[in-house]
Amino acid sequence: EVQLVESGGGLVQPGGSLRLSCVASGFSFSTHWMSWVRQAPGKGLEWVANINQPGSGKFSVDSVKGRFSISRDNMKNSVYLQMNSLRAEDTAVYYCARIYCSGGSCYYDYWGQGTLVTVSS
Amino acid sequence: DIQMTQSPSSLSASVGDRVTITCRASQDIRNHLAWFQQKPGKAPRSLIYDASTLQSGVPSKFSGDGSGTDFTLTIISLQPEDFATYYCQQFHSYPYTFGQGTKLEIK
């Protein structure tokens, strides 16, 4: 059974840092792109970042460039989101999602339960 | 960036009804579109990818159609568990973008 379990969320002051983790199980982690998606309270979904299988290819939304960094450790079946210089508008539930690619098409198939990040003084 | 616009933003329907949600992309995304269902306090659930292919385990009451810029999600024979918020998302180019969501409520 595919499982994605996020952790690391919490309350942090503006300007602070937080590192989110997502531990995967039930599949060959090193063969999949991975992604972070967030959802501000009462709002819609927003893509945050993707990382390729070896970790050499990273893509992120402009609003987090230079502040957030996605990484992975295939030996630990984990993907991370290092969040620095946090702002109030980063307050959201952060979801880890698996990307499945086949025949030139890539899409999300599994999601974690999410971890809440609250940026407030 | 590719803008994704869903309509309607909210929809009231009765158990047993058939509903259709529309998603429009601001430029051609071929069939690189997915649909998700989300219930309050829960993670999104992947329903459809490549505009019309059902994810494994998703019942055939859900169907997707479209290509280019115009897409639809149709749900037939609505049941209480289908009342949720539905999102489309384009996977054609970065940044991946979602529609604003369509909240499907019980009439």
mmCIF file of C-alpha atoms in Angstrom:
data_model
loop_
_atom_site.group_PDB
_atom_site.id
_atom_site.type_symbol
_atom_site.label_atom_id
_atom_site.label_comp_id
_atom_site.label_asym_id
_atom_site.label_seq_id
_atom_site.Cartn_x
_atom_site.Cartn_y
_atom_site.Cartn_z
ATOM 1 C CA GLU A 1 0.000 0.000 0.000
ATOM 2 C CA VAL A 2 1.382 3.397 -0.992
ATOM 3 C CA GLN A 3 1.723 5.739 1.977
ATOM 4 C CA LEU A 4 3.034 9.273 2.246
ATOM 5 C CA VAL A 5 3.404 10.687 5.741
ATOM 6 C CA GLU A 6 4.290 14.337 6.248
ATOM 7 C CA SER A 7 5.706 15.863 9.400
ATOM 8 C CA GLY A 8 7.488 18.976 10.583
ATOM 9 C CA GLY A 9 4.681 21.507 10.506
ATOM 10 C CA GLY A 10 3.968 23.871 13.352
ATOM 11 C CA LEU A 11 3.837 27.482 14.488
ATOM 12 C CA VAL A 12 6.730 29.697 13.413
ATOM 13 C CA GLN A 13 7.307 33.438 13.565
ATOM 14 C CA PRO A 14 7.570 35.548 10.410
ATOM 15 C CA GLY A 15 11.103 35.351 9.063
ATOM 16 C CA GLY A 16 11.640 31.955 10.648
ATOM 17 C CA SER A 17 12.453 28.569 9.128
ATOM 18 C CA LEU A 18 10.879 25.152 9.087
ATOM 19 C CA ARG A 19 11.754 21.853 7.428
ATOM 20 C CA LEU A 20 8.965 19.571 6.295
ATOM 21 C CA SER A 21 9.531 15.865 5.733
ATOM 22 C CA CYS A 22 7.555 13.289 3.821
ATOM 23 C CA VAL A 23 8.345 9.620 4.304
ATOM 24 C CA ALA A 24 7.166 7.277 1.578
ATOM 25 C CA SER A 25 6.448 3.564 1.724
ATOM 26 C CA GLY A 26 4.826 0.864 -0.361
ATOM 27 C CA PHE A 27 6.550 1.701 -3.651
ATOM 28 C CA SER A 28 9.931 2.199 -5.254
ATOM 29 C CA PHE A 29 10.548 5.766 -4.099
ATOM 30 C CA SER A 30 13.659 6.409 -6.175
ATOM 31 C CA THR A 31 11.765 5.899 -9.447
ATOM 32 C CA HIS A 32 9.210 8.679 -8.935
ATOM 33 C CA TRP A 33 9.173 12.442 -9.136
ATOM 34 C CA MET A 34 7.765 13.951 -5.944
ATOM 35 C CA SER A 35 5.914 17.166 -5.233
ATOM 36 C CA TRP A 36 4.712 19.565 -2.550
ATOM 37 C CA VAL A 37 1.309 21.241 -2.842
ATOM 38 C CA ARG A 38 -0.162 23.650 -0.297
ATOM 39 C CA GLN A 39 -3.578 24.932 0.681
ATOM 40 C CA ALA A 40 -4.090 28.108 2.676
ATOM 41 C CA PRO A 41 -6.994 28.032 5.160
ATOM 42 C CA GLY A 42 -10.285 28.129 3.268
ATOM 43 C CA LYS A 43 -8.510 28.506 -0.074
ATOM 44 C CA GLY A 44 -7.703 26.359 -3.089
ATOM 45 C CA LEU A 45 -4.726 24.184 -3.931
ATOM 46 C CA GLU A 46 -1.388 25.681 -4.966
ATOM 47 C CA TRP A 47 1.536 23.766 -6.463
ATOM 48 C CA VAL A 48 4.774 24.546 -4.601
ATOM 49 C CA ALA A 49 7.640 22.422 -5.933
ATOM 50 C CA ASN A 50 8.664 19.264 -7.802
ATOM 51 C CA ILE A 51 11.830 17.191 -7.682
ATOM 52 C CA ASN A 52 12.990 14.512 -10.113
ATOM 53 C CA GLN A 53 14.103 11.002 -9.276
ATOM 54 C CA PRO A 54 17.824 11.585 -8.576
ATOM 55 C CA GLY A 55 17.163 15.001 -7.032
ATOM 56 C CA SER A 56 19.034 16.936 -9.695
ATOM 57 C CA GLY A 57 15.980 18.586 -11.236
ATOM 58 C CA LYS A 58 13.956 20.994 -9.111
ATOM 59 C CA PHE A 59 11.115 23.312 -10.011
ATOM 60 C CA SER A 60 9.157 25.700 -7.828
ATOM 61 C CA VAL A 61 6.503 28.394 -7.981
ATOM 62 C CA ASP A 62 7.857 31.944 -8.220
ATOM 63 C CA SER A 63 6.413 32.990 -4.849
ATOM 64 C CA VAL A 64 8.763 30.616 -2.984
ATOM 65 C CA LYS A 65 11.877 30.829 -5.173
ATOM 66 C CA GLY A 66 14.911 31.817 -3.138
ATOM 67 C CA ARG A 67 13.125 30.949 0.132
ATOM 68 C CA PHE A 68 12.018 27.309 -0.174
ATOM 69 C CA SER A 69 14.137 24.383 -1.297
ATOM 70 C CA ILE A 70 12.959 20.884 -2.179
ATOM 71 C CA SER A 71 15.297 17.930 -1.719
ATOM 72 C CA ARG A 72 15.170 14.185 -1.307
ATOM 73 C CA ASP A 73 17.064 11.264 0.194
ATOM 74 C CA ASN A 74 16.357 8.094 -1.757
ATOM 75 C CA MET A 75 18.090 5.970 0.869
ATOM 76 C CA LYS A 76 15.580 7.199 3.442
ATOM 77 C CA ASN A 77 12.574 7.226 1.066
ATOM 78 C CA SER A 78 12.041 10.842 1.995
ATOM 79 C CA VAL A 79 11.387 14.181 0.366
ATOM 80 C CA TYR A 80 11.884 17.471 2.188
ATOM 81 C CA LEU A 81 10.825 21.081 1.931
ATOM 82 C CA GLN A 82 13.174 23.547 3.595
ATOM 83 C CA MET A 83 11.263 26.767 4.164
ATOM 84 C CA ASN A 84 13.173 29.931 5.076
ATOM 85 C CA SER A 85 12.142 33.576 5.447
ATOM 86 C CA LEU A 86 8.595 32.470 6.129
ATOM 87 C CA ARG A 87 5.756 34.924 5.648
ATOM 88 C CA ALA A 88 2.189 35.030 6.913
ATOM 89 C CA GLU A 89 1.001 34.121 3.415
ATOM 90 C CA ASP A 90 2.892 30.817 3.635
ATOM 91 C CA THR A 91 0.404 29.654 6.264
ATOM 92 C CA ALA A 92 -1.171 26.521 4.800
ATOM 93 C CA VAL A 93 -1.536 22.794 4.951
ATOM 94 C CA TYR A 94 1.362 21.335 2.985
ATOM 95 C CA TYR A 95 0.749 18.083 1.117
ATOM 96 C CA CYS A 96 3.326 15.695 -0.257
ATOM 97 C CA ALA A 97 2.241 13.990 -3.483
ATOM 98 C CA ARG A 98 3.654 11.280 -5.697
ATOM 99 C CA ILE A 99 3.959 11.953 -9.390
ATOM 100 C CA TYR A 100 3.418 9.088 -11.799
ATOM 101 C CA CYS A 101 4.874 9.455 -15.291
ATOM 102 C CA SER A 102 3.963 7.218 -18.195
ATOM 103 C CA GLY A 103 3.977 7.683 -21.938
ATOM 104 C CA GLY A 104 5.064 11.300 -21.754
ATOM 105 C CA SER A 105 2.342 12.226 -19.284
ATOM 106 C CA CYS A 106 2.848 12.938 -15.587
ATOM 107 C CA TYR A 107 0.197 13.335 -12.935
ATOM 108 C CA TYR A 108 -0.425 13.056 -9.189
ATOM 109 C CA ASP A 109 -1.711 9.712 -8.021
ATOM 110 C CA TYR A 110 -1.116 9.544 -4.254
ATOM 111 C CA TRP A 111 -1.254 12.240 -1.586
ATOM 112 C CA GLY A 112 -0.195 12.450 2.029
ATOM 113 C CA GLN A 113 -2.525 13.647 4.785
ATOM 114 C CA GLY A 114 -0.839 17.046 5.043
ATOM 115 C CA THR A 115 0.980 19.008 7.729
ATOM 116 C CA LEU A 116 -0.101 22.467 8.912
ATOM 117 C CA VAL A 117 2.335 25.362 8.867
ATOM 118 C CA THR A 118 1.247 28.515 10.678
ATOM 119 C CA VAL A 119 3.344 31.664 10.328
ATOM 120 C CA SER A 120 2.376 34.151 12.996
ATOM 121 C CA SER A 121 3.887 36.280 15.723
ATOM 122 C CA ASP B 1 1.542 31.156 -16.421
ATOM 123 C CA ILE B 2 -1.448 29.125 -17.559
ATOM 124 C CA GLN B 3 -4.645 30.216 -15.843
ATOM 125 C CA MET B 4 -7.260 27.576 -15.066
ATOM 126 C CA THR B 5 -10.848 28.758 -14.655
ATOM 127 C CA GLN B 6 -13.543 26.485 -13.307
ATOM 128 C CA SER B 7 -17.275 27.029 -13.539
ATOM 129 C CA PRO B 8 -19.427 27.145 -11.659
ATOM 130 C CA SER B 9 -17.706 28.030 -8.371
ATOM 131 C CA SER B 10 -20.512 26.294 -6.505
ATOM 132 C CA LEU B 11 -23.272 23.951 -7.507
ATOM 133 C CA SER B 12 -26.319 22.593 -5.691
ATOM 134 C CA ALA B 13 -27.664 19.216 -6.732
ATOM 135 C CA SER B 14 -29.782 16.390 -5.409
ATOM 136 C CA VAL B 15 -28.941 12.753 -4.774
ATOM 137 C CA GLY B 16 -29.347 10.903 -8.062
ATOM 138 C CA ASP B 17 -28.604 13.952 -10.227
ATOM 139 C CA ARG B 18 -26.031 14.263 -12.992
ATOM 140 C CA VAL B 19 -23.694 17.268 -12.865
ATOM 141 C CA THR B 20 -21.002 18.703 -15.108
ATOM 142 C CA ILE B 21 -18.149 20.975 -14.063
ATOM 143 C CA THR B 22 -16.189 22.940 -16.625
ATOM 144 C CA CYS B 23 -12.505 23.856 -16.592
ATOM 145 C CA ARG B 24 -10.973 26.254 -19.108
ATOM 146 C CA ALA B 25 -7.258 26.783 -19.678
ATOM 147 C CA SER B 26 -5.858 30.129 -20.810
ATOM 148 C CA GLN B 27 -3.832 28.359 -23.507
ATOM 149 C CA ASP B 28 -3.668 24.976 -25.221
ATOM 150 C CA ILE B 29 -2.652 22.273 -22.750
ATOM 151 C CA ARG B 30 -3.438 19.330 -25.021
ATOM 152 C CA ASN B 31 -4.853 16.665 -22.673
ATOM 153 C CA HIS B 32 -2.522 17.419 -19.753
ATOM 154 C CA LEU B 33 -5.316 17.910 -17.264
ATOM 155 C CA ALA B 34 -6.251 16.189 -14.031
ATOM 156 C CA TRP B 35 -9.256 16.313 -11.731
ATOM 157 C CA PHE B 36 -9.261 15.962 -7.941
ATOM 158 C CA GLN B 37 -11.926 15.577 -5.263
ATOM 159 C CA GLN B 38 -11.433 17.046 -1.799
ATOM 160 C CA LYS B 39 -13.625 16.698 1.270
ATOM 161 C CA PRO B 40 -13.361 19.058 4.265
ATOM 162 C CA GLY B 41 -10.270 18.416 6.359
ATOM 163 C CA LYS B 42 -9.004 15.717 4.014
ATOM 164 C CA ALA B 43 -6.262 15.434 1.421
ATOM 165 C CA PRO B 44 -7.183 15.671 -2.245
ATOM 166 C CA ARG B 45 -8.044 12.457 -4.022
ATOM 167 C CA SER B 46 -6.892 11.966 -7.586
ATOM 168 C CA LEU B 47 -9.804 11.108 -9.889
ATOM 169 C CA ILE B 48 -8.804 11.580 -13.514
ATOM 170 C CA TYR B 49 -5.606 12.237 -15.465
ATOM 171 C CA ASP B 50 -4.895 12.925 -19.135
ATOM 172 C CA ALA B 51 -8.296 14.644 -19.213
ATOM 173 C CA SER B 52 -10.312 11.429 -19.439
ATOM 174 C CA THR B 53 -8.463 8.474 -17.849
ATOM 175 C CA LEU B 54 -9.807 7.285 -14.510
ATOM 176 C CA GLN B 55 -7.327 6.680 -11.733
ATOM 177 C CA SER B 56 -7.253 3.124 -10.451
ATOM 178 C CA GLY B 57 -10.138 2.475 -8.065
ATOM 179 C CA VAL B 58 -12.221 5.478 -9.152
ATOM 180 C CA PRO B 59 -15.784 4.469 -10.035
ATOM 181 C CA SER B 60 -17.018 4.881 -13.582
ATOM 182 C CA LYS B 61 -19.663 7.346 -12.431
ATOM 183 C CA PHE B 62 -16.911 9.923 -12.886
ATOM 184 C CA SER B 63 -15.886 10.851 -16.405
ATOM 185 C CA GLY B 64 -13.705 13.498 -17.967
ATOM 186 C CA ASP B 65 -13.617 14.952 -21.453
ATOM 187 C CA GLY B 66 -11.908 17.633 -23.469
ATOM 188 C CA SER B 67 -8.615 18.693 -24.957
ATOM 189 C CA GLY B 68 -6.885 21.920 -25.836
ATOM 190 C CA THR B 69 -8.485 24.569 -23.620
ATOM 191 C CA ASP B 70 -11.917 23.226 -22.646
ATOM 192 C CA PHE B 71 -12.531 20.345 -20.294
ATOM 193 C CA THR B 72 -15.406 18.837 -18.349
ATOM 194 C CA LEU B 73 -15.876 16.565 -15.347
ATOM 195 C CA THR B 74 -19.229 14.765 -15.246
ATOM 196 C CA ILE B 75 -20.591 12.850 -12.280
ATOM 197 C CA ILE B 76 -23.708 10.737 -12.680
ATOM 198 C CA SER B 77 -26.087 9.343 -10.104
ATOM 199 C CA LEU B 78 -24.852 11.585 -7.301
ATOM 200 C CA GLN B 79 -24.550 9.959 -3.898
ATOM 201 C CA PRO B 80 -24.008 11.667 -0.522
ATOM 202 C CA GLU B 81 -20.287 10.822 -0.597
ATOM 203 C CA ASP B 82 -19.838 12.719 -3.884
ATOM 204 C CA PHE B 83 -20.606 16.085 -2.325
ATOM 205 C CA ALA B 84 -17.199 17.718 -2.076
ATOM 206 C CA THR B 85 -15.004 20.303 -3.765
ATOM 207 C CA TYR B 86 -13.535 19.462 -7.158
ATOM 208 C CA TYR B 87 -10.371 20.927 -8.665
ATOM 209 C CA CYS B 88 -8.804 20.738 -12.097
ATOM 210 C CA GLN B 89 -5.054 21.083 -12.617
ATOM 211 C CA GLN B 90 -2.867 21.456 -15.678
ATOM 212 C CA PHE B 91 0.342 19.435 -15.972
ATOM 213 C CA HIS B 92 1.327 20.919 -19.316
ATOM 214 C CA SER B 93 3.935 23.390 -18.147
ATOM 215 C CA TYR B 94 5.429 24.974 -15.042
ATOM 216 C CA PRO B 95 4.130 26.374 -12.855
ATOM 217 C CA TYR B 96 1.488 23.705 -12.490
ATOM 218 C CA THR B 97 -1.767 25.547 -11.827
ATOM 219 C CA PHE B 98 -5.104 24.574 -10.331
ATOM 220 C CA GLY B 99 -8.584 25.852 -10.943
ATOM 221 C CA GLN B 100 -10.172 27.726 -8.044
ATOM 222 C CA GLY B 101 -12.418 24.780 -7.203
ATOM 223 C CA THR B 102 -16.102 23.914 -7.559
ATOM 224 C CA LYS B 103 -18.020 23.187 -4.369
ATOM 225 C CA LEU B 104 -20.739 20.618 -4.967
ATOM 226 C CA GLU B 105 -23.436 20.856 -2.310
ATOM 227 C CA ILE B 106 -26.574 18.913 -1.546
ATOM 228 C CA LYS B 107 -29.773 20.715 -2.529
#
